[in-house]
Coordinates of C-alpha atoms in Angstrom, one line a residue:
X1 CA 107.8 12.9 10.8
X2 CA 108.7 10.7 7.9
X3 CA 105.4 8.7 8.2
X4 CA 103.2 10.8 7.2
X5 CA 104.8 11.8 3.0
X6 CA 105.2 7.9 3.4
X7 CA 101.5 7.2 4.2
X8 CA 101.0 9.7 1.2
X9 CA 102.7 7.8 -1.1
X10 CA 101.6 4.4 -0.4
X11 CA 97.9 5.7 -0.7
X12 CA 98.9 6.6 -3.8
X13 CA 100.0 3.8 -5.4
X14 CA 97.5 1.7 -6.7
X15 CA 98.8 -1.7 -6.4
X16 CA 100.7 -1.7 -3.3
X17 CA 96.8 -0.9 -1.9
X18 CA 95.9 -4.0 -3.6
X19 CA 99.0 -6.1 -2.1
X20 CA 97.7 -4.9 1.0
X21 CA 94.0 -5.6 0.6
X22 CA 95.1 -9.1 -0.3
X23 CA 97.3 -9.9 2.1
X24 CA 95.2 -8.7 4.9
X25 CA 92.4 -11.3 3.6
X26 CA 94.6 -13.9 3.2
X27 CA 96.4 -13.5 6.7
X28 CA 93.1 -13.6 7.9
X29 CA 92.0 -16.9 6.5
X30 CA 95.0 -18.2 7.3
X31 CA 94.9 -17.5 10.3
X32 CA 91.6 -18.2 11.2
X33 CA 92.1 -21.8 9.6
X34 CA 92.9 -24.3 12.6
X35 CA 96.2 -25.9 12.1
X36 CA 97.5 -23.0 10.0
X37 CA 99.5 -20.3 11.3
X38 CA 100.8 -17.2 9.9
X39 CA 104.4 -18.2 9.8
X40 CA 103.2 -21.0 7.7
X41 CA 101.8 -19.0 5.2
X42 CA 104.5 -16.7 4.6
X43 CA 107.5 -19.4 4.9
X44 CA 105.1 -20.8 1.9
X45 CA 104.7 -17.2 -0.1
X46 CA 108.4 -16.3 0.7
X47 CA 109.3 -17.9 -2.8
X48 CA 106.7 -15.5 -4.4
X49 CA 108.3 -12.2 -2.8
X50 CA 111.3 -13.1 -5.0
X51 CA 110.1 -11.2 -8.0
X52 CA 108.7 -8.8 -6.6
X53 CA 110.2 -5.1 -5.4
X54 CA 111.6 -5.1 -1.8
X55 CA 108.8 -2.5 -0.5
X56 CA 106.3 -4.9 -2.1
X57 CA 107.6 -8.0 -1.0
X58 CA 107.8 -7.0 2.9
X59 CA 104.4 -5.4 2.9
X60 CA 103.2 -7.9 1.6
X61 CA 104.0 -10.4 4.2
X62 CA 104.2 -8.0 6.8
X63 CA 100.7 -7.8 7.0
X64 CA 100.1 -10.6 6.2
X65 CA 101.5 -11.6 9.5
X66 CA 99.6 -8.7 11.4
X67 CA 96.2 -10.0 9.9
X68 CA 97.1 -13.8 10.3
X69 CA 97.7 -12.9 14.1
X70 CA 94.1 -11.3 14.2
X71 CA 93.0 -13.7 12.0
X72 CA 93.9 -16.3 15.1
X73 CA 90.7 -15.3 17.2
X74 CA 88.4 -16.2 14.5
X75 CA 89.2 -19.5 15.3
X76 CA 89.4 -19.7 18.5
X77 CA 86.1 -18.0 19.6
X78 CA 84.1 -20.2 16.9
X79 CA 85.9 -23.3 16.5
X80 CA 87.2 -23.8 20.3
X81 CA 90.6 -24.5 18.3
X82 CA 92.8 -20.9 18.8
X83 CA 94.3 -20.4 15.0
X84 CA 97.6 -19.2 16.6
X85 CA 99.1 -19.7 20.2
X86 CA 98.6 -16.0 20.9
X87 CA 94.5 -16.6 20.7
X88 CA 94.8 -19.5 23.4
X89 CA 94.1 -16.7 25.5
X90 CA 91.5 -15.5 23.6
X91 CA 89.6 -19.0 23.3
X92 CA 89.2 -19.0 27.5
X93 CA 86.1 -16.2 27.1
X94 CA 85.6 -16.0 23.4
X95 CA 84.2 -19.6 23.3
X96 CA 81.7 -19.5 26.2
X97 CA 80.4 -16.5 24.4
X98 CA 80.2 -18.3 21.1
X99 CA 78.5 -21.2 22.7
X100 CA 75.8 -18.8 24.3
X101 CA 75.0 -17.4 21.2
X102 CA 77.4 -14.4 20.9
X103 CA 79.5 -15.3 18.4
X104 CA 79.1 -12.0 17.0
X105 CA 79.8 -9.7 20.0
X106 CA 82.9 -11.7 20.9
X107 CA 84.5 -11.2 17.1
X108 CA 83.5 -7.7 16.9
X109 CA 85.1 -6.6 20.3
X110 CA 88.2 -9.0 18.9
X111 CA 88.4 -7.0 16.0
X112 CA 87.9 -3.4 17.8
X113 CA 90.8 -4.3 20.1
X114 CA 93.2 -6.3 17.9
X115 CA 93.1 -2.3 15.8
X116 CA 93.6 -0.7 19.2
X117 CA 96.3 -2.8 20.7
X118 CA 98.4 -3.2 16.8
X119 CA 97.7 0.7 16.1
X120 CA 99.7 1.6 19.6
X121 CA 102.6 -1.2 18.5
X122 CA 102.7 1.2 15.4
X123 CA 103.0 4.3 16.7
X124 CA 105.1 3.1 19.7
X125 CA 107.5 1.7 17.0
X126 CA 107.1 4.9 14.5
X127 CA 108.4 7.4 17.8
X128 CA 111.1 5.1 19.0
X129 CA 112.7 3.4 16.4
X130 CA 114.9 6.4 15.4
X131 CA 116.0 6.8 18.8
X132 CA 116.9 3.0 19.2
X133 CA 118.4 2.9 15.9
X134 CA 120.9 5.7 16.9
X135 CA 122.1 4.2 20.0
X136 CA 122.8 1.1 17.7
X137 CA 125.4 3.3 15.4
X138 CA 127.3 3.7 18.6
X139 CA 127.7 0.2 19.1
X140 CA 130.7 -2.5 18.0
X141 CA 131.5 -5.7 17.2
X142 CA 131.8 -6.8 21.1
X143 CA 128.3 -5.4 21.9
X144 CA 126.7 -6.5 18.8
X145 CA 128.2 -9.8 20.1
X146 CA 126.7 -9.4 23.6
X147 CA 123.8 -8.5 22.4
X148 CA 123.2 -11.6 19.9
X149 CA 124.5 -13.8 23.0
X150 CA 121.4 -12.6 25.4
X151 CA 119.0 -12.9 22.4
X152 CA 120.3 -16.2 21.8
X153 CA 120.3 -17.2 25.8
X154 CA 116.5 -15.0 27.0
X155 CA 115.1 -16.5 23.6
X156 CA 116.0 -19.7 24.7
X157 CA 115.0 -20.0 27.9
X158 CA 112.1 -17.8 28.1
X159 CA 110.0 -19.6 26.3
X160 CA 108.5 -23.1 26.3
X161 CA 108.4 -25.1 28.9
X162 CA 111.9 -26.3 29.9
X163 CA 115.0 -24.4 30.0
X164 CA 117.1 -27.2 28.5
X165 CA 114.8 -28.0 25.7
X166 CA 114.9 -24.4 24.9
X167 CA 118.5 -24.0 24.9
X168 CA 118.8 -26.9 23.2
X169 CA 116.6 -26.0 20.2
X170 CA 118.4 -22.6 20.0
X171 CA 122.3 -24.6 20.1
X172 CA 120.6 -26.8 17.2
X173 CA 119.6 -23.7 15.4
X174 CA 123.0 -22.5 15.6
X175 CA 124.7 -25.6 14.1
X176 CA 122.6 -26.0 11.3
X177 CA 123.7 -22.6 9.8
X178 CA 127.2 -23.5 10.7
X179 CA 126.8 -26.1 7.8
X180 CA 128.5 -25.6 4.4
X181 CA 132.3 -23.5 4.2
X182 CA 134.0 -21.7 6.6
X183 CA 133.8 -18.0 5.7
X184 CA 137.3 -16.9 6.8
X185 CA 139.4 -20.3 5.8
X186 CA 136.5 -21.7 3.3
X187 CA 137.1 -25.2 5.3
X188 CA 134.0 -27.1 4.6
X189 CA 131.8 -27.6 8.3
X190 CA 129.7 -30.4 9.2
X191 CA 129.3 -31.0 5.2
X192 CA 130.1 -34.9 5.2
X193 CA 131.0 -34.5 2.0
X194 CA 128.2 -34.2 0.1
X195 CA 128.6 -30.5 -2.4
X196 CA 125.1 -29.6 -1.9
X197 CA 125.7 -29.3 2.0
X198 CA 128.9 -27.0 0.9
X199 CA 126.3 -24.3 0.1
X200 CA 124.9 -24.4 3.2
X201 CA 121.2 -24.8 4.4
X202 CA 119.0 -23.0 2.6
X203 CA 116.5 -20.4 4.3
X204 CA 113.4 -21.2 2.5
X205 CA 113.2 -24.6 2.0
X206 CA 114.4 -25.0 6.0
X207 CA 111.5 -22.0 6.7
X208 CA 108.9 -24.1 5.0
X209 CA 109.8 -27.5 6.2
X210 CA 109.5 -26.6 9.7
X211 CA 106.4 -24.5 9.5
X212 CA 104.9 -25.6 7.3
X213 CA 105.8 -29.1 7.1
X214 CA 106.1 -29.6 10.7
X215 CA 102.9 -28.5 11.8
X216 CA 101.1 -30.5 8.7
X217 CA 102.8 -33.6 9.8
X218 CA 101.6 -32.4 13.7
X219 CA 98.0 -31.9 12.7
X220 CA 97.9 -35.3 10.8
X221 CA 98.6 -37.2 13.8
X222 CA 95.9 -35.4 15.8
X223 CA 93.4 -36.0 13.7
X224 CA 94.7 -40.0 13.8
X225 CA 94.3 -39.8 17.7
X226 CA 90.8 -38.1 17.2
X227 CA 89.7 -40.9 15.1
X228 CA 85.8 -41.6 15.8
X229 CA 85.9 -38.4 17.5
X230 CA 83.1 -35.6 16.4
X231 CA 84.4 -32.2 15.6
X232 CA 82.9 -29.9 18.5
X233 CA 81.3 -27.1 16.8
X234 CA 77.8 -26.9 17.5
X235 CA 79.0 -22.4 17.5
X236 CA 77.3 -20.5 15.5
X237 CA 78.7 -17.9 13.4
X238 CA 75.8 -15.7 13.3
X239 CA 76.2 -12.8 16.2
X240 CA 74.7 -9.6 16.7
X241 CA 75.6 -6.0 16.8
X242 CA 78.1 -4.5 19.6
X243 CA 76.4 -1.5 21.2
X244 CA 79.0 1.6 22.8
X245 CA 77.6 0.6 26.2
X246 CA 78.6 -3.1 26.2
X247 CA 82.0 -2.4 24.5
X248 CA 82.7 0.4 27.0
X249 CA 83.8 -1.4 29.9
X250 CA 86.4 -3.6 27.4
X251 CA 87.9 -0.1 26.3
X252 CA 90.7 0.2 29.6
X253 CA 91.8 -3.4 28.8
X254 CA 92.4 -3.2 25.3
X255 CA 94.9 0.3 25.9
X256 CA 96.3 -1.7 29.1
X257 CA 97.0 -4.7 26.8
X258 CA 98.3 -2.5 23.9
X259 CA 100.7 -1.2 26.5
X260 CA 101.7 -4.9 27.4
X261 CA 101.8 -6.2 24.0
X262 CA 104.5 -2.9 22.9
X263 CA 106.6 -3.5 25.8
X264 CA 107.1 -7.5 25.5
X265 CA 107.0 -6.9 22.0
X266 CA 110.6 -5.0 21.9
X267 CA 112.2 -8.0 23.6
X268 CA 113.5 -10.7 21.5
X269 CA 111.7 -13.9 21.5
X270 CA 109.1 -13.5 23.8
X271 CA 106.5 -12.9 21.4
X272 CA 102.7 -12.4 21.4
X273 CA 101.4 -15.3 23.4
X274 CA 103.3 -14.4 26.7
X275 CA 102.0 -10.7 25.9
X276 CA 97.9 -12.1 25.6
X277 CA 98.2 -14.1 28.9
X278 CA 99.8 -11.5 30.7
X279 CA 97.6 -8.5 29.5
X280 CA 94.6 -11.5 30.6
X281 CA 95.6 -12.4 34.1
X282 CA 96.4 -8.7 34.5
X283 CA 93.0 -7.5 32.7
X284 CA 91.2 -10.3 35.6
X285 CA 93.2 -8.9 38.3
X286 CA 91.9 -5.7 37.5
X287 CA 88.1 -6.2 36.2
X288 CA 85.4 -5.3 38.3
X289 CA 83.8 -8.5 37.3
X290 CA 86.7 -11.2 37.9
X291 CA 83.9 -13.8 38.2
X292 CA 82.8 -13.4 35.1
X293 CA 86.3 -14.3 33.1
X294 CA 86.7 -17.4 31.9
X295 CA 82.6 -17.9 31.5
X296 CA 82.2 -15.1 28.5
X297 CA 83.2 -11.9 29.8
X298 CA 83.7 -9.2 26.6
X299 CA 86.9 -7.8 28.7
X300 CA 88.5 -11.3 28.5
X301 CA 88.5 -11.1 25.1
X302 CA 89.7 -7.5 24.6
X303 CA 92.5 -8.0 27.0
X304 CA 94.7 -10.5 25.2
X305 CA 93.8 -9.5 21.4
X306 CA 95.1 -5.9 22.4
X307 CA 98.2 -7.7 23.3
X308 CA 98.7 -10.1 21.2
X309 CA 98.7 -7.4 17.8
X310 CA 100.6 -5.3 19.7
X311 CA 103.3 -7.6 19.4
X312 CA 103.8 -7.3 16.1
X313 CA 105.1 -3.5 15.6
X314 CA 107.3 -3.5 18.1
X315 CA 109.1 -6.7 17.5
X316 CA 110.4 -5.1 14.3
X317 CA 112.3 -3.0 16.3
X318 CA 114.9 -5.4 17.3
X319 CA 115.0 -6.7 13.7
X320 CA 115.4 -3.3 11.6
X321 CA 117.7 -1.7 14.1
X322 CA 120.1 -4.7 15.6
X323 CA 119.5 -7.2 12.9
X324 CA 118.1 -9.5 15.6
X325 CA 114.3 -10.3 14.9
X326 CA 111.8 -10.5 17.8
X327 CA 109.5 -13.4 16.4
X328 CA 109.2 -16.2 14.0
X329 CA 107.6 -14.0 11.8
X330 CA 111.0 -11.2 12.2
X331 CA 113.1 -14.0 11.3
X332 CA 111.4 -14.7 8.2
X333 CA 111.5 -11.2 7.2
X334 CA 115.1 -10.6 7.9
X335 CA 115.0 -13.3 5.6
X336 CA 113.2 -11.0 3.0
X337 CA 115.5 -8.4 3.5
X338 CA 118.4 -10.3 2.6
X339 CA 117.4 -12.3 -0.7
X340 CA 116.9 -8.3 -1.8
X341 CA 120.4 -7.7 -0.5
X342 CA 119.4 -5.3 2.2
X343 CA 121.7 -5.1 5.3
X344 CA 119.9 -4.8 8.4
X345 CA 121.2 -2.9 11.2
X346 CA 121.2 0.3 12.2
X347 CA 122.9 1.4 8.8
X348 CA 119.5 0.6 7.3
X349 CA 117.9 4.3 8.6
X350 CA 121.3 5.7 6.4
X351 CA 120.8 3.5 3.1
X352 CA 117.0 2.7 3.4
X353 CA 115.0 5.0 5.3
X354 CA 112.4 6.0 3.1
X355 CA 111.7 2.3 2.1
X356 CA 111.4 1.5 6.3
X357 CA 108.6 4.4 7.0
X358 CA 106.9 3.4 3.6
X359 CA 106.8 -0.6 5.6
X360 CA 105.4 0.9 8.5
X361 CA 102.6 2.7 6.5
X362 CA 102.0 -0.1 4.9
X363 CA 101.5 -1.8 8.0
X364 CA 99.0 0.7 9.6
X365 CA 96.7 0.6 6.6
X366 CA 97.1 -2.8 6.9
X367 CA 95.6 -3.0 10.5
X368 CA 92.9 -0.7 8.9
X369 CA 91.9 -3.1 6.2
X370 CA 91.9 -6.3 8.6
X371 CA 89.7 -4.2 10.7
X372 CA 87.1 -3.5 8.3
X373 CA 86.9 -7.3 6.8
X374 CA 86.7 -8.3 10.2
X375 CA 84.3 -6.2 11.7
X376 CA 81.8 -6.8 9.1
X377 CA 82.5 -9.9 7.8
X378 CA 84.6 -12.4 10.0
X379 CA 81.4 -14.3 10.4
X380 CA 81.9 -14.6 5.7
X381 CA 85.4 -15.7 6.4
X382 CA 83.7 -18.7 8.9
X383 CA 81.9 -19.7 7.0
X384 CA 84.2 -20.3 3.7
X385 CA 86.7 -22.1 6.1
X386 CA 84.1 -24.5 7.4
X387 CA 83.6 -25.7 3.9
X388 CA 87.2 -26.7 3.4
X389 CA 87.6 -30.0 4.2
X390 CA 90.3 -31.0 5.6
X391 CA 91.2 -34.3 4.0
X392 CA 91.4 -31.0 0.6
X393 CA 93.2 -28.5 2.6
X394 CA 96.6 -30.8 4.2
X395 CA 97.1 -32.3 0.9
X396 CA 97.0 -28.7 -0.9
X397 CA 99.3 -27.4 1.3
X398 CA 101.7 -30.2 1.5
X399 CA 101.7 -29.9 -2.9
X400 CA 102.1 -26.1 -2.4
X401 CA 105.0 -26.7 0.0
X402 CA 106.9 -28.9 -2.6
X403 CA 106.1 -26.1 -5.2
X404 CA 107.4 -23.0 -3.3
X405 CA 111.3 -25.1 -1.9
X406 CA 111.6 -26.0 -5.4
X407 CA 110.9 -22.8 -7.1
X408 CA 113.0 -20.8 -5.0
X409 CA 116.0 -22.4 -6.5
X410 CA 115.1 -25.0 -8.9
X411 CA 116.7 -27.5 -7.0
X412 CA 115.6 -31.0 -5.7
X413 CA 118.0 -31.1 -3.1
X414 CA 116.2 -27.9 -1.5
X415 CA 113.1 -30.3 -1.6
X416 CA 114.9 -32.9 0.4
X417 CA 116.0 -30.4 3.0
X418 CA 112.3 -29.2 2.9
X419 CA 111.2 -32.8 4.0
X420 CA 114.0 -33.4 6.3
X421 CA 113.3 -30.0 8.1
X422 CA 109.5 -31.2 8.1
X423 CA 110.3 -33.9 10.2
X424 CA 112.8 -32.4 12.4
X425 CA 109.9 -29.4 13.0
X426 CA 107.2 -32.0 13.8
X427 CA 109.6 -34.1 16.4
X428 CA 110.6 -30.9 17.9
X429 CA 106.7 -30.0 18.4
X430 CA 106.0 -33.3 19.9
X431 CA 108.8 -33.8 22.2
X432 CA 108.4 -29.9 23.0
X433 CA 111.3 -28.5 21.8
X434 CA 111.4 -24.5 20.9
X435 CA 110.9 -24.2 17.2
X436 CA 110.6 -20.3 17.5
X437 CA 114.5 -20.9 19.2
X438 CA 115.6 -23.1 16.3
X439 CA 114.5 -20.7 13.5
X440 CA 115.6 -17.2 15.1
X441 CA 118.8 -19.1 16.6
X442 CA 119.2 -20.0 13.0
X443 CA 119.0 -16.8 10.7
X444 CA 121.1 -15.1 13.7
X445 CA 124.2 -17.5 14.0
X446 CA 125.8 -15.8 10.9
X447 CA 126.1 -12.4 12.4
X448 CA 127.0 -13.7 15.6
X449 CA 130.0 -15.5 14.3
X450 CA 130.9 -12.6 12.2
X451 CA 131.3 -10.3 15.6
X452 CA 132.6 -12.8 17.6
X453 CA 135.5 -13.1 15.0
X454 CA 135.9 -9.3 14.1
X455 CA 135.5 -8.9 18.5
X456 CA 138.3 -11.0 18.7
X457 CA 140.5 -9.9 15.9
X458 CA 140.0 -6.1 17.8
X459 CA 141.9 -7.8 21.0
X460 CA 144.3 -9.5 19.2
X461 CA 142.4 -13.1 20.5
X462 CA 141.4 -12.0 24.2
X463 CA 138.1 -13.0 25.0
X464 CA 138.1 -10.4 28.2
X465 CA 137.2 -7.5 25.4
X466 CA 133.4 -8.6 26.1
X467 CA 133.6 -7.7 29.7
X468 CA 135.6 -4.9 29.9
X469 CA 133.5 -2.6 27.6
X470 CA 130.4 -1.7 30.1
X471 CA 127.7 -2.1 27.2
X472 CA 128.5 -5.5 26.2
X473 CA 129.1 -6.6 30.1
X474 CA 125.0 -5.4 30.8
X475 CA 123.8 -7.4 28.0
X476 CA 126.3 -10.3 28.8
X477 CA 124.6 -10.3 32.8
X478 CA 121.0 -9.8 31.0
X479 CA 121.7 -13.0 29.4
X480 CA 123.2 -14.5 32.4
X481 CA 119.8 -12.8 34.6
X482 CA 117.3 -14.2 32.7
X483 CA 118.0 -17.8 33.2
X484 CA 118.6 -17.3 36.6
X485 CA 114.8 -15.4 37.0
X486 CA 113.4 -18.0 35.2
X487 CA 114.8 -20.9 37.2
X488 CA 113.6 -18.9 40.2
X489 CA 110.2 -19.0 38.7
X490 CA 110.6 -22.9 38.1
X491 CA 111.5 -22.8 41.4
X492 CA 109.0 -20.8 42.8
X493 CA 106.4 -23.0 41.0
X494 CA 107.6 -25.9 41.9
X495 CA 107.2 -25.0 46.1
X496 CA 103.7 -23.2 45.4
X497 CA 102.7 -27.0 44.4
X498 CA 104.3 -29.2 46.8
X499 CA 102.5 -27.1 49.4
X500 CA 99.4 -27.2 47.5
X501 CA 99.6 -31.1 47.9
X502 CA 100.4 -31.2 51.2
X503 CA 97.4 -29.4 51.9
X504 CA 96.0 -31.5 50.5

């Protein structure tokens, strides 16, 4: 069990405890601040991780994203705003229970089962990635292929709304890394030529112009709409204690959703918010008090939070063993990996193993420290958000953006990119389009196009190598399965309200 020397060491060293402590507060202001997410924040820090170690870097914004996730519910219990979209589920009972003067309850039994539910992602991950990694080594170039095509495909249409939108996004994705030279013939592609473009797009300054830029630009215009409006937050943030007895009953939800979080977590793109509404209508299905969800039942919050942070381990399986990351947050990290010239991929347990365990170490004392600031004082974190104004915070962030693209490379033309991507991220939010496809569509087209061509070289051009090897077929038909089970669940939908209305 490699964990366990790595948990030794990192306990040991003095400032990677620090870079833990403080990105464990910071993800949870961040996260807890409506209209910033935890992708935002580390798109805007990636810049930082530059000069620091690898290990250092990815802990640091490892947890940073497991605390900003937690972080999430703060919000959306007190403010009635959910700081990510994984709390929307959290916000249905969590706010009720705010507004009857249980602020406090609701936070602390978020906080007891966001541990439970990212503590199993952990271990789940810790026992399985070795196993997953080694079926990887067995693979090729055709079933790498396959396997980047159903990514590409169930990432697309799973999520959002519309299949086409989604699909769209992820094609978009895929032609904006196409941009710059040709890696085989160095022929420039969709340059127009201009020699900055024959670089390419850059990661970072693409990151933090649809992230962060995007959703600043997205926020602005909702406050414009709510003009006149009054902020509703007549919540306290005072609570009181959580007794054994009344957190009891939320115990069986929080271990069922840690179990639904892990499982949706290993799959690519589906992410934490499908996990918290499924471990919800499932919790409701199951509660002894069904009546009671949705009006500020304690096992409506511990349901979703479970699921929602047990996303987060699991998704890195995908990333560290395939290469293909299972989240917005995964893409950004793969990110990390390669400005430190780190190949991911099942090679990486061969090259890198003591440096993945030491992550994942850092990562459960990360959970650990989240915990303990939020259990006894979320209510302190609150409070120091409400005082933020928000005509202070946007135009910090907006400077800070402009700081971190142009740092990473000194350029200005990185800054422009930055500010185009900030509008193309805020058009895609309000026309929903799939900015979780775009990104993840984007950091994964270069491998993709390197199998595809080293597939095709193997068959001397013949495109039938990727159906007659069995492995790449199955992933080839998952591809092809889920958007066919989606558009029988559009389907489905679709009947189930037509004959509502005529009912009607």
């Amino acid at each position: 069990m490699e964990i366990f020397p790595a948990l030794l060491s990192v306990i040991t060293d003095p400032m990677l405890l620090f870079a833990i402590v403080l990105a464990a507060t910071v993800g949870m202001i961040v996260g807890a601040t409506p209209g910033l997410t935890a992708s935002a924040a580390i798109a805007m820090l990636l810049p930082i991780t530059f000069y620091m170690s690898p290990l250092f870097a990815l802990a640091f914004l490892y947890v940073i994203g497991k605390s900003g996730r937690y972080g999430g519910s703060i919000a959306a219990i007190l403010f009635n705003t959910p700081g990510t979209a994984a709390s929307a589920a959290t916000q249905i009972d969590g706010y009720p229970l705010a507004r009857a003067g249980k602020a406090g309850k609701a936070m602390k039994v978020a906080t007891i089962s966001s541990v439970i539910g990212d503590l199993m992602g952990d271990v789940l991950l810790v026992v399985g990635v070795g196993f997953i990694a080694a079926i990887a080594l067995k693979l090729g170039p055709p079933e790498t292929f396959a396997i980047y095509f159903a990514a590409f495909v169930v990432i697309g249409s799973v999520i959002g709304e519309s299949i086409v939108k989604g699909l769209a996004s992820a094609l978009l994705g895929i032609l904006v890394a196409m941009v710059g030279l040709d890696p085989i013939s160095s022929e420039e592609r969709y340059t127009f030529g201009s020699f900055d473009l024959s670089n390419g797009i850059g990661l970072v300054p693409l990151m933090i112009g649809v992230f962060v830029l995007g959703e600043v630009f997205a926020q602005l215009e909702e406050r414009r709409k709510a003009t006149g409006e009054t902020k509703e937050n007549e919540s306290s943030a005072d609570g009181n204690d959580l007794t054994w007895e009344e957190y009891k009953p939320c115990l069986p939800h929080a271990f069922r959703g840690g179990f639904i979080g892990a499982g949706i977590g290993v799959l690519p793109g589906l992410g934490s918010a499908i996990a918290a509404f499924i471990s919800y209508g499932e919790g409701k299905r199951r509660a002894k008090n069904p009546e009671q969800w949705g009006k500020g039942a304690l096992e409506g919050v511990a349901a979703p939070e479970a699921a929602n942070n047990a996303v987060s381990g699991p998704s890195m399986a995908p990333l560290l063993t395939l290469g293909i990351p299972g989240s917005t947050i995964g893409a950004i990290l793969l990110g990390v990996f390669l400005i430190h010239g780190i190949q991911v991929g099942p090679t990486l347990f061969l090259t890198d193993k003591e440096l993945v365990y030491k992550l994942f170490a850092c990562g459960m004392l990360g959970i650990l420290v989240y915990g303990l600031i939020g259990y006894f004082g979320a209510t302190q974190v609150a409070r120091l958000i409400l005082k933020i104004p928000t005509n202070v915070l946007y135009p910090l962030i907006f400077m800070t953006a402009f700081v971190a693209a142009y740092s990473a490379r000194g350029s200005m033309f990185d800054v422009t990119v930055m500010t185009f991507a900030g509008f193309v991220g805020w058009l895609m939010r309000k026309h929903d389009f799939n900015i979780a496809a775009f990104v993840i569509s984007f950091v994964l087209a270069k491998g993709a196009e390197e199998t595809f061509r080293q597939s095709l070289l193997m068959s001397d051009g013949g495109a039938l190598i990727f159906v007659e090897r069995p492995i790449a077929l199955a992933f080839l038909i998952l591809g092809a399965g889920a958007i066919a089970f989606r558009i029988r669940g559009i389907l489905k939908e679709r009947k189930l309200a037509q004959g509502g209305l005529g009912d009607a």
